[in-house]
Structures are given as C-alpha cells and as structure tokens.
Tab-separated table of C-alpha atoms in Angstrom:
chain	number	residue	atom	x	y	z
A	43	MET	CA	-0.076	0.072	0.004
A	44	THR	CA	1.467	3.116	-1.116
A	45	VAL	CA	1.836	5.808	1.710
A	46	HIS	CA	1.974	9.840	0.873
A	47	GLU	CA	2.866	12.673	3.409
A	48	THR	CA	1.008	15.976	3.210
A	49	ARG	CA	1.865	19.000	5.492
A	50	SER	CA	-0.956	20.920	7.217
A	51	GLU	CA	-1.113	24.485	7.642
A	52	SER	CA	0.175	24.148	11.111
A	53	GLY	CA	3.030	22.236	9.986
A	54	LEU	CA	2.048	18.871	10.963
A	55	ILE	CA	3.014	16.003	8.704
A	56	LEU	CA	-0.054	13.785	8.019
A	57	PRO	CA	0.151	10.443	6.441
A	58	GLU	CA	-2.284	9.805	3.480
A	59	TYR	CA	-3.075	6.054	2.382
A	60	ALA	CA	-4.199	5.266	-1.028
A	61	SER	CA	-7.783	4.450	-1.297
A	62	ASP	CA	-8.779	0.733	-1.565
A	63	ASP	CA	-11.924	0.976	-3.513
A	64	ALA	CA	-11.984	-2.794	-4.191
A	65	SER	CA	-11.965	-3.942	-0.730
A	66	HIS	CA	-13.774	-1.074	1.182
A	67	ALA	CA	-17.579	-0.232	0.482
A	68	PRO	CA	-18.473	3.194	-1.035
A	69	LEU	CA	-19.541	5.710	1.471
A	70	ASP	CA	-22.983	5.692	-0.185
A	71	SER	CA	-24.146	2.293	-1.403
A	72	ALA	CA	-27.619	2.177	-3.001
A	73	GLU	CA	-28.079	-1.405	-1.961
A	74	TYR	CA	-27.181	-0.267	1.690
A	75	ARG	CA	-30.284	1.897	1.703
A	76	SER	CA	-29.452	3.851	5.023
A	77	SER	CA	-25.975	5.047	3.918
A	78	THR	CA	-27.853	7.116	1.568
A	79	LEU	CA	-28.915	9.329	4.626
A	80	ARG	CA	-25.694	8.699	6.603
A	81	HIS	CA	-22.607	9.234	4.559
A	82	PRO	CA	-20.559	12.411	4.638
A	83	LYS	CA	-21.328	15.046	1.897
A	84	GLN	CA	-18.672	17.479	2.562
A	85	PRO	CA	-14.883	16.840	2.079
A	86	LEU	CA	-12.992	15.552	5.071
A	87	GLN	CA	-11.171	17.878	7.533
A	88	TYR	CA	-7.945	17.333	9.057
A	89	LEU	CA	-7.989	18.172	12.806
A	90	PRO	CA	-4.390	18.519	14.623
A	91	GLN	CA	-3.640	15.794	16.889
A	92	TYR	CA	-1.665	17.218	19.789
A	93	LEU	CA	-0.124	15.436	22.975
A	94	THR	CA	-3.770	14.786	24.218
A	95	GLU	CA	-5.019	12.988	21.287
A	96	ILE	CA	-1.879	10.942	20.745
A	97	THR	CA	-1.141	9.779	24.227
A	98	GLY	CA	-4.961	9.286	25.758
A	99	PRO	CA	-6.897	7.866	26.947
A	100	LEU	CA	-4.766	4.901	28.290
A	101	LEU	CA	-5.953	1.804	26.616
A	102	GLY	CA	-4.401	-0.997	28.399
A	103	GLN	CA	-4.847	-3.953	30.631
A	104	ASP	CA	-6.749	-1.863	33.202
A	105	ARG	CA	-9.421	-1.514	30.860
A	106	CYS	CA	-10.183	-5.102	31.243
A	107	ALA	CA	-12.322	-6.415	34.135
A	108	ASP	CA	-12.775	-10.432	35.214
A	109	ASN	CA	-14.678	-12.101	32.698
A	110	ASP	CA	-14.495	-9.351	30.070
A	111	ASP	CA	-13.143	-11.980	27.697
A	112	ASP	CA	-15.802	-14.822	28.599
A	113	LEU	CA	-19.224	-13.431	27.681
A	114	THR	CA	-20.566	-16.546	29.209
A	115	ALA	CA	-19.615	-15.862	32.658
A	116	GLN	CA	-20.627	-12.107	33.063
A	117	HIS	CA	-23.882	-13.008	34.864
A	118	ASP	CA	-25.252	-15.513	37.439
A	119	GLY	CA	-26.576	-17.836	35.042
A	120	GLU	CA	-25.674	-19.571	31.748
A	121	PRO	CA	-26.680	-17.793	28.596
A	122	LEU	CA	-28.752	-19.714	26.219
A	123	GLY	CA	-27.265	-20.738	22.596
A	124	GLU	CA	-24.182	-22.477	21.314
A	125	ARG	CA	-21.205	-21.613	23.100
A	126	ILE	CA	-18.051	-20.904	20.834
A	127	ILE	CA	-14.587	-19.995	21.305
A	128	VAL	CA	-13.389	-17.124	19.137
A	129	SER	CA	-9.589	-16.688	18.658
A	130	GLY	CA	-6.952	-15.587	16.687
A	131	LYS	CA	-3.857	-13.123	16.056
A	132	VAL	CA	-3.699	-9.298	15.599
A	133	LEU	CA	-0.836	-9.024	12.647
A	134	ASP	CA	0.524	-6.000	10.926
A	135	SER	CA	1.340	-5.641	7.393
A	136	SER	CA	4.235	-7.915	7.419
A	137	GLY	CA	2.896	-10.527	9.388
A	138	LYS	CA	4.300	-9.625	12.772
A	139	PRO	CA	2.114	-9.777	15.899
A	140	VAL	CA	0.796	-6.592	17.358
A	141	PRO	CA	0.976	-6.973	21.084
A	142	ASN	CA	-0.667	-5.420	24.032
A	143	THR	CA	-3.647	-3.862	21.887
A	144	LEU	CA	-7.259	-3.565	23.265
A	145	VAL	CA	-9.923	-5.635	21.221
A	146	GLU	CA	-13.492	-5.107	21.833
A	147	ILE	CA	-16.527	-7.233	20.744
A	148	TRP	CA	-20.215	-6.654	20.393
A	149	GLN	CA	-22.811	-8.806	19.203
A	150	ALA	CA	-26.398	-10.194	19.133
A	151	ASN	CA	-27.782	-12.992	21.564
A	152	SER	CA	-28.311	-16.429	20.028
A	153	ALA	CA	-31.743	-15.189	18.989
A	154	GLY	CA	-30.494	-12.446	16.918
A	155	ARG	CA	-31.368	-9.554	19.559
A	156	TYR	CA	-29.058	-6.981	20.674
A	157	LEU	CA	-29.258	-5.763	24.215
A	158	HIS	CA	-29.875	-2.191	23.034
A	159	GLN	CA	-32.865	0.105	23.387
A	160	GLY	CA	-33.068	0.705	19.572
A	161	ASP	CA	-33.358	-3.090	18.824
A	162	ARG	CA	-37.104	-3.791	18.474
A	163	HIS	CA	-36.770	-7.190	16.826
A	164	PRO	CA	-39.383	-9.100	18.501
A	165	ALA	CA	-36.924	-12.163	19.696
A	166	PRO	CA	-36.260	-12.869	23.239
A	167	LEU	CA	-33.440	-10.894	25.186
A	168	ASP	CA	-31.353	-13.174	27.304
A	169	PRO	CA	-30.955	-12.026	30.970
A	170	ASN	CA	-27.571	-13.652	31.403
A	171	PHE	CA	-26.220	-12.325	28.247
A	172	SER	CA	-25.094	-8.847	27.530
A	173	GLY	CA	-23.165	-9.388	24.296
A	174	THR	CA	-19.927	-7.264	25.010
A	175	GLY	CA	-16.328	-8.010	25.687
A	176	ARG	CA	-12.853	-6.932	25.633
A	177	CYS	CA	-9.496	-8.274	26.057
A	178	MET	CA	-5.769	-7.370	25.352
A	179	THR	CA	-3.510	-9.213	23.020
A	180	ASP	CA	-0.642	-11.077	24.505
A	181	ALA	CA	3.089	-10.851	23.468
A	182	GLU	CA	2.475	-12.944	20.403
A	183	GLY	CA	-0.585	-10.675	19.383
A	184	ASN	CA	-3.065	-13.670	20.376
A	185	TYR	CA	-6.605	-12.613	21.526
A	186	ARG	CA	-9.389	-15.072	22.696
A	187	PHE	CA	-12.903	-14.624	23.454
A	188	VAL	CA	-15.621	-17.039	24.919
A	189	THR	CA	-18.973	-16.437	23.823
A	190	ILE	CA	-22.234	-17.592	22.300
A	191	LYS	CA	-22.806	-17.754	18.366
A	192	PRO	CA	-25.218	-14.871	17.542
A	193	GLY	CA	-28.220	-15.416	15.655
A	194	ALA	CA	-29.401	-13.834	12.322
A	195	TYR	CA	-31.755	-11.083	12.593
A	196	PRO	CA	-34.060	-8.881	10.163
A	197	TRP	CA	-33.223	-5.401	9.505
A	198	ARG	CA	-35.786	-3.975	6.815
A	199	ASN	CA	-33.316	-2.915	4.412
A	200	HIS	CA	-35.067	-4.679	1.610
A	201	ASP	CA	-37.834	-7.265	1.289
A	202	ASN	CA	-37.258	-10.130	3.953
A	203	ALA	CA	-33.708	-8.735	4.618
A	204	TRP	CA	-31.573	-10.653	7.120
A	205	ARG	CA	-28.208	-10.101	8.394
A	206	PRO	CA	-25.833	-13.262	8.489
A	207	ALA	CA	-24.625	-13.903	11.961
A	208	HIS	CA	-21.692	-11.697	12.758
A	209	ILE	CA	-19.652	-10.209	15.577
A	210	HIS	CA	-18.401	-6.748	15.614
A	211	PHE	CA	-14.689	-6.240	16.479
A	212	SER	CA	-13.044	-3.015	17.479
A	213	LEU	CA	-9.112	-2.526	17.848
A	214	PHE	CA	-7.791	0.539	19.406
A	215	GLY	CA	-4.193	0.414	18.785
A	216	GLN	CA	-2.030	2.902	21.029
A	217	ALA	CA	-4.388	5.735	20.769
A	218	PHE	CA	-8.193	6.362	20.668
A	219	THR	CA	-7.705	8.144	17.335
A	220	GLN	CA	-6.399	4.701	15.875
A	221	ARG	CA	-9.516	3.149	16.381
A	222	LEU	CA	-10.404	0.401	13.574
A	223	ILE	CA	-13.831	-1.518	13.332
A	224	THR	CA	-14.612	-4.609	11.169
A	225	GLN	CA	-17.018	-7.524	11.320
A	226	MET	CA	-16.278	-11.109	11.572
A	227	TYR	CA	-18.761	-13.708	10.024
A	228	PHE	CA	-19.014	-17.574	10.198
A	229	PRO	CA	-18.225	-19.998	7.266
A	230	GLY	CA	-21.054	-21.331	5.128
A	231	ASP	CA	-23.816	-19.051	6.050
A	232	PRO	CA	-26.500	-19.117	3.615
A	233	LEU	CA	-27.376	-15.219	4.102
A	234	PHE	CA	-24.288	-14.054	2.534
A	235	TYR	CA	-25.622	-13.598	-0.923
A	236	GLN	CA	-28.234	-11.289	-0.101
A	237	ASP	CA	-26.571	-9.171	2.563
A	238	PRO	CA	-25.694	-5.581	0.895
A	239	ILE	CA	-23.147	-4.891	3.914
A	240	PHE	CA	-21.216	-7.969	3.269
A	241	ASN	CA	-21.221	-7.689	-0.441
A	242	SER	CA	-20.516	-4.038	-0.583
A	243	VAL	CA	-16.906	-5.197	-0.211
A	244	ARG	CA	-16.434	-5.617	-4.001
A	245	ASP	CA	-13.182	-7.726	-3.958
A	246	GLU	CA	-14.205	-11.391	-3.498
A	247	LYS	CA	-10.813	-12.280	-1.605
A	248	ALA	CA	-11.426	-9.302	0.796
A	249	ARG	CA	-14.903	-10.756	1.632
A	250	GLU	CA	-13.394	-14.132	2.392
A	251	ARG	CA	-10.887	-12.419	4.622
A	252	MET	CA	-13.922	-11.248	6.908
A	253	ILE	CA	-14.982	-15.143	7.432
A	254	SER	CA	-13.598	-17.000	10.467
A	255	ARG	CA	-12.776	-20.639	9.786
A	256	PHE	CA	-13.852	-23.594	11.834
A	257	ASP	CA	-10.962	-25.220	14.256
A	258	LEU	CA	-11.519	-28.497	15.673
A	259	ASP	CA	-7.800	-28.447	17.449
A	260	SER	CA	-8.755	-25.544	19.544
A	261	THR	CA	-12.328	-26.462	20.709
A	262	ALA	CA	-13.202	-27.108	24.305
A	263	PRO	CA	-13.777	-31.047	24.241
A	264	GLU	CA	-17.739	-31.525	25.252
A	265	TRP	CA	-17.821	-27.936	25.879
A	266	ALA	CA	-17.482	-25.328	23.085
A	267	LEU	CA	-16.712	-25.291	19.425
A	268	SER	CA	-13.894	-23.019	18.018
A	269	TYR	CA	-13.464	-20.605	15.183
A	270	LYS	CA	-10.314	-18.852	14.325
A	271	TRP	CA	-9.969	-15.434	12.810
A	272	ASP	CA	-6.743	-13.392	12.412
A	273	ILE	CA	-6.919	-9.672	11.842
A	274	VAL	CA	-4.242	-8.250	9.670
A	275	LEU	CA	-4.044	-4.351	9.926
A	276	ARG	CA	-2.446	-3.323	6.355
A	277	GLY	CA	-1.193	-4.775	3.473
A	278	PRO	CA	-2.221	-7.003	0.663
A	279	GLN	CA	-3.953	-9.390	3.161
A	280	ALA	CA	-5.506	-6.984	5.420
A	281	THR	CA	-8.909	-7.384	7.052
A	282	VAL	CA	-11.513	-5.089	5.859
A	283	PHE	CA	-12.411	-2.312	8.168
A	284	GLU	CA	-15.266	0.116	8.170
A	285	ASP	CA	-14.776	3.779	7.491
A	286	GLU	CA	-14.998	5.823	10.636
A	287	GLU	CA	-17.721	7.896	9.115
A	288	GLU	CA	-20.032	5.113	8.709
A	289	GLU	CA	-20.207	3.494	11.841
A	290	ASP	CA	-23.330	1.733	13.217
A	291	ASP	CA	-24.905	-1.276	14.979
A	292	ASP	CA	-25.887	-3.281	11.891
C-alpha cells in the first residue's frame, strides 16, 4: 500500500493512504439504503492531533475486568445458545504480531437480538447475556473470547432482509484516534448472497478475509466449538475495516 505525506497549515506531517475501493465499501451504497442518509457529503477536514489526542486515553490491561473476555460468565446464570470460542492473532502488514492492543467485541444474542434500546426485533432478550467483551492481545498478538454464536436477524433494508450471523470487532491500537472497526462472519452462512453490507466489499478475496474458519484443534472438548480469525491491519492481506464516518450497530 502506498503511503503519501502532506503537510498541514500548522506544519504537521499527515500520512495519507491510497484508497482501496475494491475492498472498502463506497460511503453511499444504493443497496445499503441507510448509507444514503448517513454518508458524509462534505470533504473530510484534518484536525491537528496534539499530545492529548496521541497519548490518551490509556487503553491498557486496566481497561479489562474479570470475565470481560468470557461473555458466558458475566452473569449469575448461563446464557442460552451455542457456546463458542473465537480466537486469533492481530498482525501488521508484514505478518508480525501486534502485542498489547485492546480488542473489543459486541454482538446479538443467540436469538438475533441486541441488548440495545434501538433493537425492536421481537426475539427474546437473554438476561444472562449482554453481548459485549474486551481483552488485550498478548506478547504474540493473540486474542481469545468465549461467547455464544449470534443469531441472524431481520433489518428491513429490503424485502425479507436478514443479516448473516456476525460479531463486531473494534481495535484501538495505541491511541483512541487509531480505532478500527470490522465484522467477523461464520463459514457457510446461507445469508451471504443477499446481504448488502457483506457484499458492499467488492473484492471477493477481501470478503473471504472477513469469514472465520472452524478449528477443531482449539475446541474445548464436550464444551465449546472454536473459530479462528486473524486480523491483519494493513497490506495485501488486510482485514476489511469500516470507514469511521459510517459506523453503526448493523
């Protein structure tokens, strides 16, 4: 990926990355109807990043509480649904592990319902499942979550529209301004073909990089199945990340 630098009026040197239109969805996608209302219509404006923006807030291990990485153990009872393990590595463009970075996830429950006041899908809420978690990558860039496999849900984008099962991922890097957001999907989902969010990534190989793989070796016998998914930050094998201007809970 080519990196260019520009100098702002204040003298700051700002990196610019070549746009990857094949992998990243257009801001205004006709098939993804709500993007028509939410995409930015004015040019982006660079804001100077001073010491406060670069160094804070601190996003280290103290942000993680007990059971933040185990979404099945955050309440008094067991959540309903298929227990799964989701793990992998966070890697840079050269394949080197990215250690000590904060990884957060959020997802629907096994019935396809988010614990959010805006979710009016008439599926049951689970009192033992909140759907959020976080952890730090270790020295080798590894992360690991125990959770429940999320259900599909309708979202009214088009006739009989259903979102494939997915988990949202957020990575913060070393500063809040470095935050990246993406979605992980599950192999063999029959809803891929009709989902405009998944298919807004026009490069087929890039879409495939958003799909985890089932991994029998890392399952917990008689307890939880396992999926592996590595997150690559940049380069030809980079994971597809959402544009910051277009974040939502879909």
